[in-house]
Coordinates of C-alpha atoms in Angstrom, one line a residue:
X1 CA -35.7 -60.3 98.4
X2 CA -36.4 -63.2 100.6
X3 CA -39.8 -64.9 100.8
X4 CA -41.3 -67.1 103.5
X5 CA -40.2 -70.4 102.0
X6 CA -36.6 -69.3 101.7
X7 CA -36.5 -68.0 105.3
X8 CA -37.7 -71.4 106.5
X9 CA -35.0 -73.0 104.4
X10 CA -32.3 -71.0 106.0
X11 CA -33.5 -71.5 109.5
X12 CA -33.5 -75.2 108.9
X13 CA -29.8 -75.0 108.0
X14 CA -28.6 -72.6 110.6
X15 CA -30.2 -73.7 113.8
X16 CA -29.2 -77.4 113.6
X17 CA -25.8 -76.5 112.2
X18 CA -24.9 -74.1 115.1
X19 CA -26.3 -76.5 117.6
X20 CA -24.4 -79.5 116.3
X21 CA -21.1 -77.7 115.7
X22 CA -21.0 -76.5 119.3
X23 CA -22.1 -79.8 120.8
X24 CA -20.0 -82.2 118.8
X25 CA -16.7 -81.2 117.3
X26 CA -16.4 -84.5 115.3
X27 CA -18.1 -83.0 112.3
X28 CA -16.5 -83.3 108.9
X29 CA -17.1 -81.6 105.6
X30 CA -17.7 -83.3 102.3
X31 CA -14.4 -82.8 100.3
X32 CA -16.2 -83.0 97.0
X33 CA -18.3 -80.0 97.9
X34 CA -15.3 -78.0 99.0
X35 CA -13.5 -78.8 95.7
X36 CA -16.3 -76.8 94.0
X37 CA -15.8 -73.8 96.4
X38 CA -12.1 -74.2 97.1
X39 CA -11.6 -70.5 97.6
X40 CA -13.4 -70.6 100.9
X41 CA -10.4 -72.6 102.3
X42 CA -7.6 -70.8 100.6
X43 CA -8.5 -67.2 101.1
X44 CA -6.1 -65.7 103.7
X45 CA -6.9 -62.0 103.2
X46 CA -7.1 -61.2 106.9
X47 CA -3.9 -63.0 107.7
X48 CA -2.1 -61.2 104.8
X49 CA -3.4 -57.9 106.1
X50 CA -2.1 -58.7 109.6
X51 CA 1.4 -59.5 108.2
X52 CA 1.6 -56.4 106.1
X53 CA 0.0 -53.9 108.5
X54 CA 1.3 -54.7 111.9
X55 CA 4.6 -54.3 113.6
X56 CA 6.7 -57.3 114.8
X57 CA 5.9 -58.2 118.3
X58 CA 7.4 -60.3 121.2
X59 CA 5.7 -62.8 123.5
X60 CA 6.6 -64.1 126.9
X61 CA 9.4 -66.2 125.4
X62 CA 11.2 -62.8 124.9
X63 CA 13.1 -63.5 121.7
X64 CA 15.9 -61.0 121.6
X65 CA 15.9 -60.2 117.9
X66 CA 12.2 -59.3 117.9
X67 CA 11.2 -62.3 115.8
X68 CA 8.8 -64.6 117.5
X69 CA 9.6 -68.1 116.1
X70 CA 7.2 -69.8 118.5
X71 CA 4.3 -67.6 117.5
X72 CA 4.9 -68.2 113.8
X73 CA 5.2 -72.0 114.4
X74 CA 1.9 -71.9 116.4
X75 CA 0.1 -70.1 113.6
X76 CA 1.5 -72.3 110.9
X77 CA 0.6 -75.4 112.8
X78 CA -2.9 -74.1 113.5
X79 CA -3.5 -73.4 109.7
X80 CA -2.4 -76.9 108.8
X81 CA -4.5 -78.5 111.6
X82 CA -7.7 -76.5 110.8
X83 CA -7.5 -76.8 107.0
X84 CA -7.0 -80.5 107.4
X85 CA -10.0 -80.8 109.6
X86 CA -12.2 -78.7 107.3
X87 CA -11.1 -80.4 104.1
X88 CA -10.9 -84.0 105.2
X89 CA -13.8 -84.5 107.6
X90 CA -17.2 -85.6 106.2
X91 CA -20.4 -83.8 107.1
X92 CA -22.9 -86.1 105.3
X93 CA -24.8 -86.9 108.5
X94 CA -25.3 -83.2 109.2
X95 CA -26.3 -82.5 105.6
X96 CA -28.9 -85.3 105.7
X97 CA -30.4 -84.0 109.0
X98 CA -30.7 -80.4 107.7
X99 CA -32.2 -81.5 104.4
X100 CA -34.7 -83.7 106.3
X101 CA -35.9 -80.8 108.4
X102 CA -36.1 -78.5 105.4
X103 CA -38.1 -81.1 103.5
X104 CA -41.1 -80.5 105.7
X105 CA -41.5 -77.1 104.0
X106 CA -40.0 -77.6 100.6
X107 CA -39.4 -80.3 98.0
X108 CA -36.6 -82.7 99.0
X109 CA -34.3 -82.1 96.0
X110 CA -34.5 -78.3 96.6
X111 CA -33.6 -78.7 100.2
X112 CA -30.7 -81.1 99.4
X113 CA -29.1 -78.7 96.9
X114 CA -29.6 -75.6 99.1
X115 CA -28.1 -77.3 102.2
X116 CA -25.3 -78.6 100.1
X117 CA -24.5 -75.0 98.9
X118 CA -24.8 -73.2 102.2
X119 CA -23.9 -75.8 104.8
X120 CA -20.1 -75.9 104.1
X121 CA -19.9 -72.1 104.0
X122 CA -21.6 -71.8 107.4
X123 CA -19.6 -74.5 109.1
X124 CA -16.3 -73.2 107.7
X125 CA -17.1 -69.8 109.0
X126 CA -17.9 -71.1 112.4
X127 CA -14.6 -73.0 112.4
X128 CA -12.8 -69.9 111.3
X129 CA -14.4 -67.8 114.1
X130 CA -14.0 -70.3 117.0
X131 CA -10.7 -71.9 116.1
X132 CA -8.8 -69.4 114.0
X133 CA -5.0 -69.2 114.3
X134 CA -5.2 -65.8 116.1
X135 CA -7.5 -67.1 118.8
X136 CA -5.7 -70.4 119.4
X137 CA -2.2 -68.9 119.7
X138 CA -3.2 -65.9 121.8
X139 CA -5.3 -68.2 124.1
X140 CA -2.1 -70.3 124.7
X141 CA -0.2 -67.1 125.4
X142 CA 2.3 -67.9 122.7
X143 CA 1.3 -64.8 120.6
X144 CA 0.2 -61.4 121.6
X145 CA -3.0 -60.1 119.9
X146 CA -2.1 -58.6 116.5
X147 CA -5.5 -57.1 115.6
X148 CA -7.0 -53.9 116.9
X149 CA -10.8 -53.6 116.8
X150 CA -13.0 -50.6 116.5
X151 CA -16.6 -50.4 117.9
X152 CA -19.4 -48.3 116.3
X153 CA -19.1 -45.8 119.1
X154 CA -15.3 -45.4 118.5
X155 CA -16.0 -45.2 114.8
X156 CA -18.5 -42.4 115.3
X157 CA -16.1 -40.4 117.5
X158 CA -13.4 -40.7 114.9
X159 CA -15.5 -39.8 111.9
X160 CA -17.8 -37.1 113.3
X161 CA -15.0 -35.2 115.1
X162 CA -14.0 -33.7 111.8
X163 CA -17.6 -32.7 110.8
X164 CA -17.2 -29.0 111.2
X165 CA -13.5 -28.6 110.3
X166 CA -14.0 -28.3 106.5
X167 CA -15.2 -25.2 104.8
X168 CA -15.2 -26.3 101.2
X169 CA -17.7 -24.7 98.8
X170 CA -19.5 -27.9 98.4
X171 CA -20.5 -27.8 102.0
X172 CA -21.8 -24.3 101.8
X173 CA -24.2 -24.8 98.8
X174 CA -27.7 -23.7 99.7
X175 CA -30.2 -25.9 97.9
X176 CA -32.9 -23.2 98.3
X177 CA -30.9 -20.7 96.3
X178 CA -30.7 -22.8 93.2
X179 CA -34.4 -22.6 92.1
X180 CA -33.6 -21.2 88.7
X181 CA -30.9 -23.7 87.6
X182 CA -31.6 -26.3 85.1
X183 CA -32.3 -30.0 85.8
X184 CA -31.3 -33.3 84.3
X185 CA -33.1 -36.7 84.4
X186 CA -31.8 -40.2 85.1
X187 CA -33.5 -43.6 85.4
X188 CA -33.3 -46.2 88.1
X189 CA -34.1 -49.8 87.3
X190 CA -33.7 -52.6 89.8
X191 CA -34.5 -56.2 90.7
X192 CA -35.1 -57.4 87.2
X193 CA -34.6 -61.0 88.3
X194 CA -34.7 -62.2 84.7
X195 CA -36.1 -65.7 84.5
X196 CA -34.5 -67.3 81.5
X197 CA -36.7 -70.4 81.6
X198 CA -39.9 -68.4 81.9
X199 CA -42.7 -70.0 79.8
X200 CA -46.2 -68.7 78.9
X201 CA -49.1 -70.9 80.0
X202 CA -47.5 -72.4 83.1
X203 CA -48.8 -72.4 86.7
X204 CA -47.9 -69.1 88.4
X205 CA -49.0 -70.1 91.9
X206 CA -47.3 -73.4 92.4
X207 CA -46.0 -74.8 95.7
X208 CA -42.2 -74.1 95.2
X209 CA -40.3 -70.8 95.5
X210 CA -40.3 -70.2 91.7
X211 CA -43.0 -71.0 89.2
X212 CA -43.9 -70.2 85.5
X213 CA -41.8 -73.0 84.0
X214 CA -42.1 -76.8 83.8
X215 CA -42.4 -78.1 87.4
X216 CA -43.5 -81.5 88.7
X217 CA -46.0 -79.8 91.1
X218 CA -48.3 -79.0 88.2
X219 CA -49.0 -82.6 87.6
X220 CA -50.6 -83.0 91.0
X221 CA -53.0 -80.1 90.8
X222 CA -56.7 -81.2 90.2
X223 CA -60.0 -79.5 89.4
X224 CA -58.1 -76.3 88.5
X225 CA -57.0 -75.9 92.1
X226 CA -53.4 -75.6 93.5
X227 CA -52.0 -77.0 96.7
X228 CA -53.7 -74.4 98.8
X229 CA -57.1 -74.9 97.1
X230 CA -56.8 -71.6 95.2
X231 CA -57.8 -71.3 91.6
X232 CA -54.8 -71.9 89.4
X233 CA -53.3 -68.9 87.6
X234 CA -51.3 -69.2 84.4
X235 CA -48.3 -67.2 83.2
X236 CA -48.8 -64.7 80.5
X237 CA -46.6 -63.0 77.9
X238 CA -45.6 -59.9 79.7
X239 CA -45.3 -61.5 83.1
X240 CA -47.5 -62.7 85.9
X241 CA -47.7 -61.7 89.5
X242 CA -47.0 -64.3 92.2
X243 CA -44.0 -66.6 92.2
X244 CA -42.9 -65.6 88.7
X245 CA -39.9 -63.4 87.9
X246 CA -39.2 -60.9 85.2
X247 CA -39.0 -62.0 81.6
X248 CA -37.5 -60.8 78.4
X249 CA -40.7 -59.1 77.2
X250 CA -40.8 -56.9 80.3
X251 CA -37.2 -55.8 79.9
X252 CA -37.9 -54.9 76.2
X253 CA -41.0 -53.0 77.3
X254 CA -39.0 -51.1 79.9
X255 CA -36.2 -50.2 77.4
X256 CA -38.7 -48.8 74.9
X257 CA -40.4 -46.7 77.5
X258 CA -37.1 -45.4 78.9
X259 CA -36.2 -44.2 75.4
X260 CA -39.1 -41.7 75.4
X261 CA -37.4 -39.4 77.9
X262 CA -34.0 -37.8 77.7
X263 CA -31.8 -39.2 80.5
X264 CA -28.2 -38.7 81.5
X265 CA -27.6 -42.2 82.7
X266 CA -29.3 -45.4 84.0
X267 CA -28.7 -46.7 87.5
X268 CA -29.0 -50.5 87.5
X269 CA -29.1 -51.3 91.2
X270 CA -28.8 -55.1 91.3
X271 CA -30.5 -58.5 91.4
X272 CA -30.3 -59.5 87.7
X273 CA -31.1 -63.3 88.1
X274 CA -34.2 -65.3 89.1
X275 CA -35.2 -66.8 92.5
X276 CA -34.4 -70.4 91.8
X277 CA -31.5 -70.1 94.3
X278 CA -31.1 -73.8 94.9
X279 CA -29.9 -74.5 91.3
X280 CA -28.8 -71.2 89.7
X281 CA -25.1 -71.1 88.7
X282 CA -22.7 -68.2 88.5
X283 CA -22.7 -68.6 84.8
X284 CA -26.6 -68.4 84.7
X285 CA -26.4 -65.1 86.6
X286 CA -23.8 -63.6 84.2
X287 CA -25.9 -64.7 81.3
X288 CA -29.1 -63.1 82.7
X289 CA -27.1 -59.8 83.3
X290 CA -25.7 -59.8 79.9
X291 CA -29.1 -60.4 78.2
X292 CA -30.7 -57.6 80.3
X293 CA -28.0 -55.1 79.4
X294 CA -28.0 -56.1 75.7
X295 CA -31.8 -55.6 75.5
X296 CA -31.5 -52.1 77.0
X297 CA -28.6 -51.2 74.7
X298 CA -30.5 -52.4 71.7
X299 CA -33.2 -49.7 72.4
X300 CA -31.2 -47.0 74.1
X301 CA -27.9 -47.2 72.3
X302 CA -24.5 -47.2 73.9
X303 CA -24.3 -43.4 74.5
X304 CA -26.3 -43.6 77.7
X305 CA -24.1 -44.9 80.5
X306 CA -25.4 -47.8 82.7
X307 CA -23.9 -47.7 86.1
X308 CA -24.3 -50.9 88.1
X309 CA -24.5 -51.9 91.7
X310 CA -24.2 -55.5 92.9
X311 CA -27.3 -57.1 94.4
X312 CA -27.4 -60.1 96.8
X313 CA -28.7 -62.3 94.0
X314 CA -25.5 -61.7 91.9
X315 CA -23.8 -64.4 93.8
X316 CA -24.3 -68.2 93.4
X317 CA -25.4 -69.2 95.9
X318 CA -26.9 -65.8 96.9
X319 CA -25.8 -63.7 99.8
X320 CA -22.5 -65.3 100.6
X321 CA -19.3 -63.4 99.7
X322 CA -15.8 -64.0 100.9
X323 CA -13.7 -61.8 98.6
X324 CA -12.2 -64.3 96.1
X325 CA -15.2 -64.2 93.8
X326 CA -13.4 -64.3 90.5
X327 CA -16.1 -65.7 88.3
X328 CA -18.7 -63.3 89.7
X329 CA -16.7 -60.1 89.7
X330 CA -14.8 -60.6 86.4
X331 CA -18.0 -61.7 84.7
X332 CA -20.1 -58.7 85.8
X333 CA -17.3 -56.1 85.4
X334 CA -16.7 -57.2 81.7
X335 CA -20.4 -56.6 81.0
X336 CA -20.3 -53.0 82.2
X337 CA -16.7 -52.3 81.2
X338 CA -17.6 -49.9 78.4
X339 CA -19.3 -47.5 81.0
X340 CA -16.5 -47.6 83.6
X341 CA -13.2 -45.8 83.8
X342 CA -10.1 -48.0 84.2
X343 CA -9.9 -47.3 87.9
X344 CA -13.6 -48.1 88.4
X345 CA -13.3 -51.2 86.3
X346 CA -10.3 -52.5 88.2
X347 CA -12.0 -51.9 91.6
X348 CA -15.3 -53.4 90.5
X349 CA -13.6 -56.5 89.1
X350 CA -11.6 -57.0 92.3
X351 CA -14.0 -56.0 95.1
X352 CA -17.5 -55.5 93.7
X353 CA -17.5 -51.8 94.6
X354 CA -16.2 -48.8 92.6
X355 CA -16.4 -45.0 92.2
X356 CA -16.1 -42.7 89.2
X357 CA -17.1 -39.3 88.0
X358 CA -20.0 -39.0 85.5
X359 CA -18.5 -37.7 82.3
X360 CA -17.8 -34.0 82.2
X361 CA -19.4 -33.3 85.6
X362 CA -18.5 -33.1 89.3
X363 CA -21.0 -35.8 90.1
X364 CA -19.3 -38.8 91.7
X365 CA -21.0 -42.2 91.7
X366 CA -20.1 -44.5 94.6
X367 CA -21.4 -48.1 94.2
X368 CA -21.2 -50.3 97.2
X369 CA -21.1 -54.1 97.4
X370 CA -24.2 -55.0 99.4
X371 CA -23.2 -58.7 99.6
X372 CA -20.4 -57.9 101.9
X373 CA -22.9 -56.1 104.2
X374 CA -25.5 -58.8 104.0
X375 CA -26.8 -60.5 107.2
X376 CA -27.1 -63.7 105.3
X377 CA -23.4 -63.6 104.4
X378 CA -22.2 -66.4 106.7
X379 CA -18.6 -65.6 106.0
X380 CA -19.0 -62.6 108.4
X381 CA -19.1 -65.0 111.3
X382 CA -15.5 -66.0 110.4
X383 CA -14.0 -62.6 109.7
X384 CA -15.0 -59.0 108.9
X385 CA -11.9 -57.8 107.1
X386 CA -13.5 -57.4 103.7
X387 CA -16.3 -55.2 104.9
X388 CA -14.0 -53.1 107.0
X389 CA -11.8 -52.7 104.0
X390 CA -14.7 -51.4 101.9
X391 CA -15.7 -48.9 104.5
X392 CA -12.1 -47.6 104.8
X393 CA -12.2 -47.2 101.0
X394 CA -15.5 -45.4 101.3
X395 CA -14.1 -43.0 103.9
X396 CA -11.2 -42.1 101.7
X397 CA -13.5 -41.6 98.6
X398 CA -15.9 -39.3 100.5
X399 CA -13.0 -37.3 102.0
X400 CA -11.5 -36.7 98.6
X401 CA -14.9 -35.9 97.1
X402 CA -15.3 -33.2 99.7
X403 CA -11.9 -31.7 99.1
X404 CA -12.5 -31.6 95.3
X405 CA -15.9 -29.9 95.6
X406 CA -17.8 -32.9 94.2
X407 CA -21.3 -34.1 94.6
X408 CA -22.1 -37.8 95.4
X409 CA -24.7 -40.4 94.5
X410 CA -24.5 -43.4 96.8
X411 CA -25.7 -46.7 95.3
X412 CA -26.4 -49.6 97.6
X413 CA -28.7 -52.5 96.7
X414 CA -30.0 -53.2 100.2
X415 CA -31.7 -50.2 102.0
X416 CA -30.6 -49.2 105.5
X417 CA -33.8 -50.2 107.3
X418 CA -33.9 -53.8 106.1
X419 CA -32.8 -56.3 108.7
X420 CA -30.7 -58.0 106.0
X421 CA -28.4 -54.9 106.2
X422 CA -26.0 -55.8 109.0
X423 CA -26.0 -53.8 112.2
X424 CA -22.3 -52.7 111.8
X425 CA -22.8 -51.6 108.2
X426 CA -26.1 -49.8 108.9
X427 CA -24.8 -47.6 111.7
X428 CA -21.3 -47.0 110.2
X429 CA -23.0 -45.9 107.0
X430 CA -25.4 -43.7 108.9
X431 CA -22.3 -42.1 110.5
X432 CA -20.6 -41.5 107.2
X433 CA -23.8 -40.1 105.7
X434 CA -24.2 -37.7 108.6
X435 CA -20.6 -36.6 108.2
X436 CA -20.8 -36.0 104.5
X437 CA -24.5 -35.2 104.0
X438 CA -23.6 -31.8 102.5
X439 CA -22.0 -33.5 99.5
X440 CA -24.2 -36.6 99.2
X441 CA -27.0 -35.5 96.9
X442 CA -28.7 -38.9 96.6
X443 CA -28.8 -42.3 98.3
X444 CA -30.4 -44.9 96.0
X445 CA -31.4 -48.6 96.8
X446 CA -33.6 -51.4 95.6
X447 CA -34.0 -55.0 96.9
X448 CA -37.4 -54.9 98.6
X449 CA -39.4 -54.9 95.4
X450 CA -41.7 -52.3 97.1
X451 CA -42.3 -48.7 96.3
X452 CA -40.7 -46.9 99.2
X453 CA -38.6 -44.0 100.5
X454 CA -37.3 -43.7 104.0
X455 CA -35.4 -40.8 105.7
X456 CA -32.0 -41.4 107.2
X457 CA -31.6 -40.0 110.7
X458 CA -28.4 -38.6 112.0
X459 CA -26.5 -41.0 114.2
X460 CA -25.6 -38.3 116.8
X461 CA -29.1 -36.7 116.8
X462 CA -31.9 -39.1 115.8
X463 CA -34.4 -36.2 115.8
X464 CA -32.7 -34.7 112.7
X465 CA -32.5 -36.2 109.2
X466 CA -29.5 -36.4 106.9
X467 CA -31.2 -37.3 103.6
X468 CA -33.6 -39.6 101.9
X469 CA -33.0 -43.3 101.0
X470 CA -34.8 -43.7 97.7
X471 CA -36.0 -47.4 97.4
X472 CA -37.2 -48.2 93.9
X473 CA -39.6 -51.1 93.3
X474 CA -38.4 -53.8 91.0
X475 CA -39.0 -54.7 87.3
X476 CA -39.9 -58.3 88.4
X477 CA -43.4 -59.4 89.2
X478 CA -42.2 -61.6 92.1
X479 CA -44.3 -61.4 95.2
X480 CA -47.4 -59.8 93.6
X481 CA -46.0 -56.5 92.2
X482 CA -46.4 -54.9 88.8
X483 CA -43.1 -54.0 87.0
X484 CA -41.9 -50.5 87.9
X485 CA -39.0 -48.1 87.4
X486 CA -38.3 -44.5 88.3
X487 CA -37.4 -41.3 86.5
X488 CA -35.5 -38.8 88.8
X489 CA -35.0 -35.1 88.1
X490 CA -32.0 -33.5 89.8
X491 CA -30.6 -30.0 90.0
X492 CA -27.8 -29.5 87.5
X493 CA -25.6 -27.5 89.9
X494 CA -26.1 -29.3 93.3
X495 CA -27.1 -32.7 91.8
X496 CA -29.7 -32.8 94.5
X497 CA -32.7 -35.0 93.6
X498 CA -35.6 -32.6 93.4
X499 CA -38.4 -35.0 92.3
X500 CA -39.1 -38.4 90.7
X501 CA -41.9 -40.0 88.7
X502 CA -42.9 -43.5 89.5
X503 CA -43.6 -45.5 86.4
X504 CA -45.7 -48.7 86.5
X505 CA -46.7 -51.3 84.0
X506 CA -50.4 -52.1 84.0
X507 CA -50.0 -55.8 83.7
X508 CA -53.6 -56.7 83.3
X509 CA -54.2 -54.4 80.4
X510 CA -50.8 -55.1 78.9
X511 CA -51.4 -58.9 78.7
X512 CA -55.0 -58.4 77.7
X513 CA -54.1 -56.1 74.7
X514 CA -50.7 -57.6 74.0
X515 CA -49.2 -54.0 74.2
X516 CA -47.2 -52.5 77.0
X517 CA -49.2 -49.9 78.9
X518 CA -47.0 -47.9 81.2
X519 CA -48.5 -45.2 83.4
X520 CA -47.4 -42.6 86.0
X521 CA -48.3 -44.0 89.4
X522 CA -47.5 -40.7 91.0
X523 CA -45.1 -37.7 91.0
X524 CA -43.3 -37.5 94.3
X525 CA -43.5 -33.8 95.0
X526 CA -47.2 -33.7 94.2
X527 CA -47.9 -36.7 96.2
X528 CA -46.1 -35.3 99.3
X529 CA -47.3 -31.8 98.6
X530 CA -43.8 -30.3 98.7
X531 CA -41.9 -28.1 96.2
X532 CA -39.0 -30.5 96.1
X533 CA -37.7 -33.4 98.1
X534 CA -35.7 -31.5 100.7
X535 CA -38.7 -30.9 103.0
X536 CA -37.9 -33.8 105.3
X537 CA -40.3 -32.7 108.0
X538 CA -43.4 -32.8 105.7
X539 CA -42.3 -36.0 104.1
X540 CA -41.7 -37.7 107.4
X541 CA -45.3 -37.0 108.5
X542 CA -47.0 -38.0 105.2
X543 CA -44.9 -41.2 105.0
X544 CA -46.6 -42.7 108.1
X545 CA -50.1 -41.5 107.3
X546 CA -52.4 -44.6 107.1
X547 CA -54.2 -43.4 104.0
X548 CA -51.0 -42.7 102.3
X549 CA -49.5 -46.1 103.3
X550 CA -52.4 -48.0 101.8
X551 CA -52.3 -46.1 98.5
X552 CA -48.5 -46.2 98.3
X553 CA -48.2 -49.9 98.7
X554 CA -51.3 -51.0 96.7
X555 CA -49.6 -50.9 93.2
X556 CA -52.1 -53.4 91.7
X557 CA -55.6 -54.6 92.6
X558 CA -54.3 -57.9 93.8
X559 CA -52.4 -56.2 96.6
X560 CA -55.4 -54.3 98.0
X561 CA -56.5 -56.9 100.5
X562 CA -53.0 -57.6 101.6
X563 CA -52.3 -54.0 102.5
X564 CA -55.6 -53.5 104.3
X565 CA -54.3 -55.8 106.9
X566 CA -53.7 -53.7 110.1
X567 CA -50.4 -55.5 110.9
X568 CA -49.1 -54.8 107.4
X569 CA -50.0 -51.2 107.6
X570 CA -48.3 -50.8 111.0
X571 CA -45.2 -52.6 109.7
X572 CA -45.0 -50.3 106.7
X573 CA -45.4 -47.2 108.8
X574 CA -42.7 -48.5 111.1
X575 CA -40.4 -49.1 108.1
X576 CA -41.0 -45.6 106.7
X577 CA -40.3 -44.0 110.1
X578 CA -37.1 -45.8 110.9
X579 CA -33.8 -46.3 109.1
X580 CA -32.4 -49.3 111.0
X581 CA -33.8 -52.6 112.2
X582 CA -32.9 -52.0 115.8
X583 CA -35.4 -49.2 116.0
X584 CA -37.9 -51.3 113.9
X585 CA -37.7 -54.0 116.6
X586 CA -39.2 -51.4 119.1
X587 CA -42.3 -50.8 117.0
X588 CA -45.6 -52.1 118.5
X589 CA -48.3 -54.1 116.8
X590 CA -46.2 -55.4 114.0
X591 CA -45.4 -58.9 113.0
X592 CA -41.6 -59.0 112.5
X593 CA -41.6 -62.6 111.4
X594 CA -38.8 -65.2 111.5
X595 CA -36.5 -63.4 109.0
X596 CA -36.0 -60.5 111.4
X597 CA -35.0 -62.7 114.4
X598 CA -32.8 -64.8 112.2
X599 CA -30.8 -61.7 111.1
X600 CA -30.8 -60.5 114.7
X601 CA -29.1 -63.7 115.9
X602 CA -26.6 -63.7 113.0
X603 CA -25.5 -60.2 113.8
X604 CA -24.7 -61.3 117.3
X605 CA -22.5 -64.1 115.8
X606 CA -20.6 -61.8 113.4
X607 CA -16.9 -61.2 114.0
X608 CA -15.7 -57.8 115.2
X609 CA -14.4 -55.3 112.7
X610 CA -10.6 -54.8 112.6
X611 CA -9.4 -51.3 112.7
X612 CA -7.6 -50.5 109.5

């Protein structure tokens, strides 16, 4: 989840970079930086796709044997030219400028490292978009276009035209006729953001993005006041609200509480590492994930499967994903290997998404890679092949699930409504959910750290709902929230989520008494006054009631003043009422903030999706 300081940091990188790259083409990249991220240059996935999935074509030179030698020469020459430019040129002046602008908001060393990490990726993507071999050679009329694109409207026509052509039993299940069937429970935990360097007794409201460990800022605070003149708060054993992430004691406390209920499985929906994004390494993230899983297994045993989904903080640096992420994907997949089938493990280790049936059931879990659909993934400016490939895979999985009379839980770290979920992904996923809503029994996300549910509207008819997007609050204390997790109850036959219990850790009493005190914040059906969670009409009305919104979002006393703010209330009501950021932009009396507009601009810059 992004906070204000991080937004400012990214804006300071993007705006100067885009401006300078379009105004002055004599910009070079630091070769030492690219040595560390060499795969950004060498990945040719889209080109390989074109070669293996398109027919030979002729150009105006009219080569008789059908082989276009001139076109191949042009593309090869373009590759050599562009790779030479990207690898050999220096970008030190641009780096210094961006770091200088950033330093007005954050510490200089933080800015320097962040710009160093994201700058080359952004610039290489712009080069790839503006000067790729396809664009150069087709612009010179040496090659004919070899990529066919598909708009969202074309995609909707293709997917939804088959909506009523299938009469499988799964489509005809009536949820209301299964009142007497048994139920099963499962747990969702998300956004642990395990801070490995967390220390007790450190300042928790310092002036950098992550506190609660040794920071130089603490030395400058006087008279028990921080940089804003606020009274200094100090980190405690079981965590501290503010700019502090989850710690080992909180994860242990969660595992012990989860052990008290009988659960079929645990959904671990992403963001395992802390928010020190300017310095975290891929190895740090793998270590945090491994420790989190080990702590849970120590309490729960290995018999309860843990099904993961990748969060945007699984990548170092966060949010950017090209496809050749060997350290990330192999590291994560090995941690969860014991819970995955061979096919799921192979897919997870290669692409970051997978599917498998839960043991001895017809419940199919589909876990998506949210980093590919992330608006902060600058690689989408250069090409969209990887995300189009994931959606083609998702289409095939859902189609097979329907044929096999299976029920589906869809796992995706970033919810639909969040502006960080790209426009293309949001609306294509809405289309697929509408098409397969009869077999999708649950759609489960995290990321926001907030306690939320939203309703997914049909793409073809926004007045109708397809299903609920369940958004679980995090286990981290970052941005003033108490640690939380959910226990869902679902119908054993339809697998439809009938209800859930929201568990919360009373952090004040827990730290005071040195003993974890979990409590039930609410039970969903009682809170919404419904028999089960298929009464979308009632839920949609309650979800935007002002009294409900205030209570729903105030999960600890420190948040009460924040959520009495009229703009915050209106923003929350707007989020609950809409499932995509285009509709959210139309809401009145809300403060969208710079993050929203940054993502809006990035979506305009993203490359078109190839038709696979």
